[in-house]
Every structure is written in C-alpha cells, then in structure tokens.
Amino acid sequence: MTLQFDPVRLPARCQALREEVRTFLAEEIKAGTFDPENPGVDETNSVLFAKKVAAKGLIGMTWPKAYGGQERSFLERYVVTEEMLVARAPTRHFFVADRQSGPTLIRYASESIKQDILPRIVRGELCFCIGMSEPNSGSDLFAAKAKATPVDGGWVLNGTKIWTTLAHKADYMIGLFRTSAPTKENRRHGLTSLLIDMKTAGITCNPIAQIGGEKEFNEVVFEDVFVPTSHLIGEIDGAWKQATSELAYERSGPERFLDTFSALDALVDAVDGVDGAEDDARFTVGVGRLVSQLHTLRRMSVSVAGMLASGREPIVEAAIVKDLGTVWEQELPHRVRDLAAFLDEARPAVQAIQRHVTHELHIAPKLTVQGGTTEILRGIIARGLDLR
C-alpha cells in the first residue's frame, strides 16, 4: 500500500461558513450559554447548546435530506468542528452521534431505524456512546468477549464495556458484541454491531473518575439485556469491517490534535504582549515550531476529510493522523509551560496560560488511549504498509 495525503484546499464556501459559525459562537458566549475559559462537562449547558446548534442546521449537516440532513460536504463539517473545538464549546451531547454513529446508521441500519433515529439526532435530541473497548482487552477489538446470544425476536447481551464516554448520559449505544467464536483463519469473524437503547433493563453504568475530577468515562455492565432483531447494524458476525470504517471517522478529525490547543493559543496571546518577543529566538523558534507542527497535522487531517467526502475509506491515513495528533497534543501543555517560564508570571496573560496548562495536563493522559491506543494504531499502520 502507498500512503496518500492529497493536498486538499478548503473552498470559499467553507470560509464563509467559518465566519457564520464564529459569529454564532461569539453570540452564544456573550449570552452565557457557555464559557470558553471554564469548559467543564456541564450536561445542562451541553443539552441546551445542542438544541441551538441544531437550530442552525449544524448537526448531521452531511447527511441525506431524507433524514433531516443538509447534504453539505465533509469539508464544511470539518470547518464547523474546528471552530467548535477552538471555542471550547460544549458539544458532548451531540458530537459522537454527529461524527460517527449517524454515518454508521446511514450506511448499515434498517430503513425504519434511519427514519426513527437520524432526524432526532439532527434536532439535537439524542446522545450516543460507543461500546467497543472491554476490560483486559482495551483497543484490541478482536479480543471482545461480551456476548450477544440469539433468542426469539433478537439477542440477549451479557458482558462489560469500558472507557465508554458519556454512557451514563447517552440515549443509545452502538455496541460490538460477539455472536460467534473467531475462526483460526479469521480472528475478526464473529463480531456483530447492535443499536442499544441505554434505558433497557439490565444495563448498569459505573462512572470512572478521571484525574481532573470529571466522570465522563464509564464501565457499562450488561446483564441479560434484550435487543430486538430490528436493531441489528449491518451483518451478523461481520461487524469488523463496519467498526474499522466507523473508526476512520473517529480517528481523523481535528479533535485529534486540538484538544489542548487552548494552551498554545494562550501562549501566543501572552507572547504577543511582550516587547521585543519577535526578536527573542526562544519564542520565535519555540512557538514557530509548534505552529508549523499544528499546520502539518491539520493539512493531513483535512486530506482525510477529503477522502471521506469522496467515498474512500482512509483507514491507515486516519490511524496516522490519530497517532501523530494525539501524541503531539499530549505533549503540547508541557512545551507551552516550558516556554511560558521565560515570561513574567505576574502578568494576567501568563496566569491564563497556567490555568489552561493545568486543565490540559489533567486531560492529556487519556488522549493517546481513547479512540485506539498508540500501540494498536501503529499495528494498523504497519499492516496497512505490509510491514507485518
């Protein structure tokens, strides 16, 4: 295989949309809908914000009009995501559904499910979570043991999923369950994807506390949970192909390198207020290196968005973006802190850097784990390049 990152340029309509989104976000900040300086996961703000984003037509914007979408391009959606991330907007309620669950349903779900679920996502009404990782197997989805046993009218689920973001708030999960044993020839065989109503009896969500105090991750335990036949997503025993396609959406977006961007933004603001900073090699080289790295990651990510828009499945390229991007954003708060050490800590702008760095150092450890660990990603890349 040959890697390909096409030199995609954002068209003029994307820039026009960017200005619209910036205006919308500025108005919501002014109205007090959310505070970019205090971006904690506030479910009340997140639900309210989802309804406002939906009213602007910015959820499911690439989807068919038949399901409430607007059939806009992936590149336009990319711009919206960028602006939301930079503004630290509370997108948690709708983000997973918009990014990957909706596209998965469009491609693999029954028409009745599409007609029921997709318009509700577009209206900002539904929150989704992803049930893939399990205890003792993590990102190795081949090792999934949670079972879906066939019964009259559907399946009964038993097992555990873990690191399931917002499962305790989600309306639905798209979960990966074992319906048959893997074969000697094909370890991928035997996995089936199901749409699960999270209010179904037998589901228990146990929040997992994070170092920063948030509890957005969960252990989700299934005990004799019934899922009807109509909630099958794709083929029985053949969900691995679907899962890898779904992960191309999850792994390649700007959220894979912008999660800690606010620290760099605060550093640039602080340096901009220092007389003579443009002549100080510590800042010109340090900040310049970080910005150039960010620009490179962004160009690669935009390229993957272009491939998705053309109907391709850039699984290896998406894995590269996720690997490089999350390692970079995990290290970014440390680099910003090192450069900020040369600034006058009494200045308010420098104190703002410290606030951002403190928050982002707390979230940084999870960045190279969620969406696939670095080790798993490098295995995918090696296989894609015929190196293993």
Coordinates of C-alpha atoms in Angstrom, one line a residue:
M1 CA 0.0 0.0 0.0
T2 CA 1.1 3.6 -0.7
L3 CA 0.1 6.3 1.7
Q4 CA -1.7 9.2 0.1
F5 CA -2.5 12.6 1.7
D6 CA -4.0 14.7 -1.1
P7 CA -3.2 18.4 -0.9
V8 CA -6.8 19.5 -0.2
R9 CA -7.7 23.2 -0.1
L10 CA -10.8 24.4 1.7
P11 CA -13.1 26.0 -0.9
A12 CA -14.5 29.6 -0.5
R13 CA -17.9 28.3 0.9
C14 CA -16.0 26.8 3.8
Q15 CA -14.5 30.1 4.7
A16 CA -17.9 31.8 4.5
L17 CA -19.3 29.1 6.8
R18 CA -16.4 29.6 9.2
E19 CA -17.4 33.2 9.6
E20 CA -21.0 32.2 10.3
V21 CA -20.0 29.7 12.9
R22 CA -17.6 32.2 14.6
T23 CA -20.4 34.7 14.8
F24 CA -22.8 32.1 16.2
L25 CA -20.3 31.0 18.9
A26 CA -19.5 34.6 19.9
E27 CA -23.2 35.3 20.3
E28 CA -23.6 32.2 22.5
I29 CA -20.6 33.1 24.6
K30 CA -22.0 36.6 25.1
A31 CA -25.4 35.2 26.0
G32 CA -23.8 33.0 28.7
T33 CA -24.6 29.6 27.0
F34 CA -21.1 28.5 27.7
D35 CA -17.8 29.9 29.0
P36 CA -14.6 29.0 26.9
E37 CA -12.5 29.8 30.0
N38 CA -14.4 27.2 32.0
P39 CA -15.1 24.3 29.6
G40 CA -16.0 21.6 32.1
V41 CA -18.5 19.0 31.1
D42 CA -21.8 20.6 32.1
E43 CA -24.7 18.5 30.9
T44 CA -27.3 21.2 31.2
N45 CA -25.3 23.6 29.0
S46 CA -24.4 20.7 26.6
V47 CA -28.1 19.8 26.0
L48 CA -29.1 23.5 25.7
F49 CA -26.2 24.1 23.3
A50 CA -27.1 21.0 21.2
K51 CA -30.6 22.4 20.5
K52 CA -29.1 25.8 19.4
V53 CA -26.6 24.1 17.1
A54 CA -29.4 22.0 15.7
A55 CA -31.5 25.1 15.0
K56 CA -28.5 26.4 12.9
G57 CA -28.5 23.3 10.9
L58 CA -25.0 22.2 12.0
I59 CA -25.8 18.7 13.2
G60 CA -25.9 15.9 10.6
M61 CA -25.1 18.5 8.0
T62 CA -23.5 16.0 5.6
W63 CA -26.4 13.5 5.8
P64 CA -29.2 12.9 3.3
K65 CA -32.1 15.4 3.4
A66 CA -34.5 12.5 3.7
Y67 CA -33.2 12.1 7.3
G68 CA -33.1 15.7 8.2
G69 CA -29.6 16.4 6.9
Q70 CA -28.4 19.1 4.5
E71 CA -26.2 17.1 2.2
R72 CA -23.3 19.5 2.8
S73 CA -19.7 18.4 2.4
F74 CA -17.3 16.8 4.8
L75 CA -15.1 19.8 4.4
E76 CA -17.8 22.1 5.6
R77 CA -18.4 19.9 8.6
Y78 CA -14.7 19.9 9.2
V79 CA -14.7 23.7 9.5
V80 CA -17.6 23.6 12.0
T81 CA -15.8 21.1 14.1
E82 CA -12.6 23.2 14.1
E83 CA -14.4 26.3 15.3
M84 CA -16.3 24.4 18.0
L85 CA -13.1 23.0 19.3
V86 CA -11.2 26.2 19.3
A87 CA -14.1 27.9 21.1
R88 CA -14.2 25.0 23.6
A89 CA -17.9 24.8 23.0
P90 CA -19.9 22.1 25.0
T91 CA -20.5 19.7 22.1
R92 CA -20.5 16.5 24.2
H93 CA -24.3 15.8 23.9
F94 CA -24.3 15.5 20.1
F95 CA -20.7 15.1 19.0
V96 CA -20.4 11.3 18.8
A97 CA -23.8 10.9 17.1
D98 CA -22.8 13.5 14.5
R99 CA -19.3 12.3 13.9
Q100 CA -19.7 8.5 13.7
S101 CA -22.9 7.0 15.0
G102 CA -25.1 8.7 12.5
P103 CA -22.9 7.9 9.5
T104 CA -22.8 4.3 10.7
L105 CA -26.6 4.1 10.9
I106 CA -26.9 5.7 7.4
R107 CA -24.7 3.0 5.9
Y108 CA -25.7 -0.1 7.8
A109 CA -29.0 0.3 9.7
S110 CA -32.5 -0.7 8.5
E111 CA -34.7 2.0 6.9
S112 CA -37.0 2.0 10.0
I113 CA -34.1 2.8 12.3
K114 CA -32.8 5.5 10.0
Q115 CA -36.3 7.2 9.8
D116 CA -36.7 7.0 13.6
I117 CA -33.2 7.9 14.9
L118 CA -31.5 10.1 12.4
P119 CA -34.0 13.1 12.5
R120 CA -33.8 13.1 16.3
I121 CA -30.0 13.3 16.2
V122 CA -30.3 16.2 13.7
R123 CA -32.7 18.0 16.1
G124 CA -30.1 17.7 18.9
E125 CA -32.3 15.4 20.9
L126 CA -30.1 12.3 21.2
C127 CA -26.7 11.5 22.8
F128 CA -24.8 8.4 21.6
C129 CA -21.9 6.4 23.1
I130 CA -19.7 3.7 21.6
G131 CA -19.3 0.3 23.1
M132 CA -16.1 -1.2 21.8
S133 CA -13.3 -1.5 24.4
E134 CA -13.6 -4.1 27.1
P135 CA -11.7 -4.9 30.4
N136 CA -8.4 -6.8 29.8
S137 CA -8.6 -6.1 26.0
G138 CA -8.8 -2.3 25.6
S139 CA -8.3 -1.3 22.0
D140 CA -7.8 -4.9 20.8
L141 CA -11.3 -5.3 19.4
F142 CA -10.6 -8.8 18.2
A143 CA -10.5 -9.9 21.8
A144 CA -14.1 -8.8 22.6
K145 CA -15.9 -11.2 24.8
A146 CA -19.2 -9.5 25.6
K147 CA -21.8 -11.8 24.1
A148 CA -25.0 -11.4 22.2
T149 CA -26.9 -14.7 22.4
P150 CA -29.7 -15.2 19.8
V151 CA -33.2 -15.5 21.3
D152 CA -36.7 -15.3 19.8
G153 CA -37.0 -11.8 18.4
G154 CA -33.5 -10.7 18.9
W155 CA -30.5 -11.1 21.2
V156 CA -29.6 -11.1 24.9
L157 CA -26.5 -9.3 25.9
N158 CA -24.1 -10.1 28.7
G159 CA -20.6 -8.7 29.4
T160 CA -18.8 -5.4 30.1
K161 CA -17.7 -2.5 28.1
I162 CA -15.2 0.1 29.5
W163 CA -13.9 3.6 28.8
T164 CA -17.4 4.3 27.4
T165 CA -17.6 8.1 27.1
L166 CA -20.9 9.6 28.4
A167 CA -22.6 6.2 28.6
H168 CA -24.3 7.4 31.8
K169 CA -26.0 10.2 29.8
A170 CA -26.4 8.5 26.4
D171 CA -29.7 7.6 24.9
Y172 CA -28.2 4.9 22.6
M173 CA -25.0 2.9 22.2
I174 CA -23.7 1.3 19.1
G175 CA -22.0 -1.8 20.6
L176 CA -19.8 -4.5 19.3
F177 CA -20.7 -8.0 20.6
R178 CA -19.5 -11.5 20.0
T179 CA -22.2 -13.6 18.3
S180 CA -19.8 -16.4 17.2
A181 CA -16.3 -17.6 18.1
P182 CA -13.4 -16.4 15.9
T183 CA -12.0 -18.9 13.5
K184 CA -8.4 -20.0 13.2
E185 CA -8.2 -18.4 9.8
N186 CA -10.1 -15.2 10.7
R187 CA -9.8 -13.7 14.1
R188 CA -12.1 -10.9 13.0
H189 CA -15.0 -13.3 12.5
G190 CA -17.9 -13.4 14.9
L191 CA -18.5 -9.8 15.9
T192 CA -21.8 -8.1 15.4
S193 CA -22.8 -4.5 15.8
L194 CA -26.1 -3.6 17.6
L195 CA -28.0 -0.5 18.4
I196 CA -28.8 -0.5 22.1
D197 CA -31.3 1.7 23.9
M198 CA -29.4 2.7 27.1
K199 CA -32.6 2.7 29.1
T200 CA -33.2 -1.0 28.6
A201 CA -33.4 -3.1 31.8
G202 CA -30.2 -4.8 32.8
I203 CA -27.7 -2.0 31.8
T204 CA -25.6 -0.6 34.6
C205 CA -23.2 2.4 34.1
N206 CA -20.4 2.8 36.6
P207 CA -18.7 6.2 36.1
I208 CA -14.9 6.2 36.2
A209 CA -13.3 9.2 37.9
Q210 CA -10.6 11.0 36.0
I211 CA -7.6 12.9 37.3
G212 CA -9.2 16.2 36.6
G213 CA -12.3 15.3 38.5
E214 CA -14.5 14.6 35.5
K215 CA -16.6 11.4 35.3
E216 CA -17.3 11.1 31.6
F217 CA -15.8 7.6 31.2
N218 CA -17.9 4.6 32.3
E219 CA -17.8 0.9 32.8
V220 CA -21.0 -0.5 31.3
V221 CA -22.3 -3.8 32.5
F222 CA -24.9 -5.8 30.5
E223 CA -26.9 -8.4 32.4
D224 CA -29.5 -10.3 30.2
V225 CA -30.2 -7.1 28.2
F226 CA -32.7 -7.8 25.3
V227 CA -32.1 -6.1 21.9
P228 CA -34.7 -6.6 19.2
T229 CA -33.8 -8.0 15.8
S230 CA -34.6 -4.7 14.2
H231 CA -31.6 -3.1 16.0
L232 CA -29.0 -5.2 14.1
I233 CA -26.5 -2.9 12.4
G234 CA -25.1 -4.5 9.3
E235 CA -24.2 -8.2 9.0
I236 CA -24.2 -10.8 11.7
D237 CA -20.6 -11.9 12.5
G238 CA -19.2 -9.4 10.0
A239 CA -19.0 -6.1 12.0
W240 CA -15.3 -5.8 12.0
K241 CA -15.3 -4.1 8.6
Q242 CA -18.0 -1.8 9.9
A243 CA -16.1 -1.0 13.0
T244 CA -12.9 -0.1 11.1
S245 CA -14.9 2.1 8.8
E246 CA -16.5 3.8 11.8
L247 CA -13.1 4.4 13.4
A248 CA -11.9 6.3 10.3
Y249 CA -14.5 9.0 11.2
E250 CA -13.4 8.9 14.8
R251 CA -9.7 9.0 14.4
S252 CA -9.0 11.6 11.7
G253 CA -10.8 14.8 12.8
P254 CA -9.4 18.0 14.2
E255 CA -10.3 16.8 17.7
R256 CA -7.3 14.5 17.5
F257 CA -4.9 17.5 17.7
L258 CA -6.9 20.4 19.1
D259 CA -8.0 19.1 22.5
T260 CA -5.2 21.0 24.2
F261 CA -4.9 23.8 21.7
S262 CA -6.1 26.5 24.2
A263 CA -2.7 26.3 25.9
L264 CA -0.9 27.3 22.7
D265 CA -3.5 30.0 22.0
A266 CA -2.9 31.5 25.4
L267 CA 0.8 31.3 25.0
V268 CA 0.6 33.2 21.6
D269 CA -1.6 35.9 23.2
A270 CA 0.9 36.3 26.1
V271 CA 4.0 36.5 23.9
D272 CA 2.2 39.0 21.6
G273 CA 2.1 41.4 24.5
V274 CA 5.9 41.2 25.2
D275 CA 8.0 44.0 23.7
G276 CA 10.8 42.5 21.6
A277 CA 9.4 39.0 21.7
E278 CA 9.7 38.8 17.9
D279 CA 13.5 39.2 18.3
D280 CA 13.8 36.5 21.0
A281 CA 14.8 33.2 19.5
R282 CA 13.3 31.3 22.4
F283 CA 9.8 32.4 21.4
T284 CA 10.2 32.7 17.6
V285 CA 11.7 29.2 17.4
G286 CA 9.6 27.6 20.1
V287 CA 6.2 29.0 19.0
G288 CA 7.1 28.7 15.3
R289 CA 7.9 25.0 15.7
L290 CA 4.6 24.3 17.5
V291 CA 2.6 26.2 14.9
S292 CA 4.3 24.5 12.0
Q293 CA 3.6 21.1 13.5
L294 CA 0.0 22.1 14.1
H295 CA -0.3 23.2 10.5
T296 CA 1.1 19.9 9.2
L297 CA -1.3 17.8 11.3
R298 CA -4.2 20.0 10.1
R299 CA -3.3 19.5 6.4
M300 CA -3.2 15.7 6.9
S301 CA -6.5 15.7 8.7
V302 CA -8.2 17.9 6.1
S303 CA -6.9 15.5 3.5
V304 CA -8.6 12.6 5.2
A305 CA -11.8 14.6 5.4
G306 CA -11.5 15.0 1.6
M307 CA -11.1 11.2 1.2
L308 CA -14.1 10.5 3.3
A309 CA -16.1 13.1 1.2
S310 CA -15.1 11.1 -2.0
G311 CA -16.4 7.9 -0.5
R312 CA -13.0 6.3 0.2
E313 CA -12.1 4.6 3.5
P314 CA -8.7 6.0 4.5
I315 CA -8.2 3.7 7.5
V316 CA -4.4 3.8 7.6
E317 CA -4.2 7.5 6.9
A318 CA -6.8 8.1 9.7
A319 CA -4.7 6.0 12.1
I320 CA -1.6 8.1 11.3
V321 CA -3.5 11.3 12.0
K322 CA -4.7 9.9 15.3
D323 CA -1.3 8.6 16.3
L324 CA 0.7 11.7 15.5
G325 CA -2.0 14.1 16.5
T326 CA -2.7 12.7 20.0
V327 CA 1.0 12.3 20.8
W328 CA 1.5 15.9 19.8
E329 CA -1.4 17.3 21.8
Q330 CA -0.5 15.3 24.8
E331 CA 3.0 16.8 24.8
L332 CA 1.8 20.3 24.0
P333 CA 0.9 21.6 27.5
H334 CA 4.4 20.6 28.7
R335 CA 6.0 22.5 25.8
V336 CA 3.8 25.6 26.4
R337 CA 4.7 25.5 30.1
D338 CA 8.4 25.4 29.3
L339 CA 8.2 28.4 27.0
A340 CA 6.0 30.3 29.5
A341 CA 8.7 30.0 32.1
F342 CA 10.5 32.9 30.3
L343 CA 7.6 35.2 30.8
D344 CA 6.7 37.5 33.7
E345 CA 4.4 35.3 35.8
A346 CA 2.7 38.3 37.4
R347 CA 1.1 39.3 34.1
P348 CA -2.6 38.2 33.8
A349 CA -2.0 36.7 30.3
V350 CA 0.7 34.4 31.8
Q351 CA -1.6 33.4 34.6
A352 CA -4.1 32.5 32.0
I353 CA -1.5 30.2 30.4
Q354 CA -1.2 28.4 33.7
R355 CA -4.9 27.9 34.1
H356 CA -5.1 26.3 30.6
V357 CA -2.0 24.2 31.1
T358 CA -3.2 22.9 34.5
H359 CA -6.5 21.8 32.9
E360 CA -4.9 20.2 29.9
L361 CA -2.3 18.3 31.8
H362 CA -5.2 16.6 33.6
I363 CA -6.9 15.5 30.3
A364 CA -3.7 14.7 28.4
P365 CA -3.1 11.2 29.7
K366 CA -6.3 9.9 28.0
L367 CA -5.6 11.4 24.6
T368 CA -3.4 8.6 23.3
V369 CA -5.8 5.9 24.7
Q370 CA -9.3 6.9 23.6
G371 CA -10.2 6.0 20.0
G372 CA -7.4 3.4 19.9
T373 CA -4.1 3.2 21.8
T374 CA -0.9 4.3 20.1
E375 CA 0.3 0.6 20.1
I376 CA -2.9 -0.5 18.3
L377 CA -2.7 2.3 15.8
R378 CA 0.9 1.5 14.9
G379 CA -0.1 -2.1 14.3
I380 CA -2.8 -1.0 11.9
I381 CA -0.3 1.3 10.1
A382 CA 2.2 -1.5 9.9
R383 CA -0.3 -3.9 8.5
G384 CA -1.5 -1.3 6.0
L385 CA 2.1 -0.8 4.8
D386 CA 2.7 -4.6 4.6
L387 CA 5.3 -4.4 7.3
R388 CA 3.7 -7.2 9.5

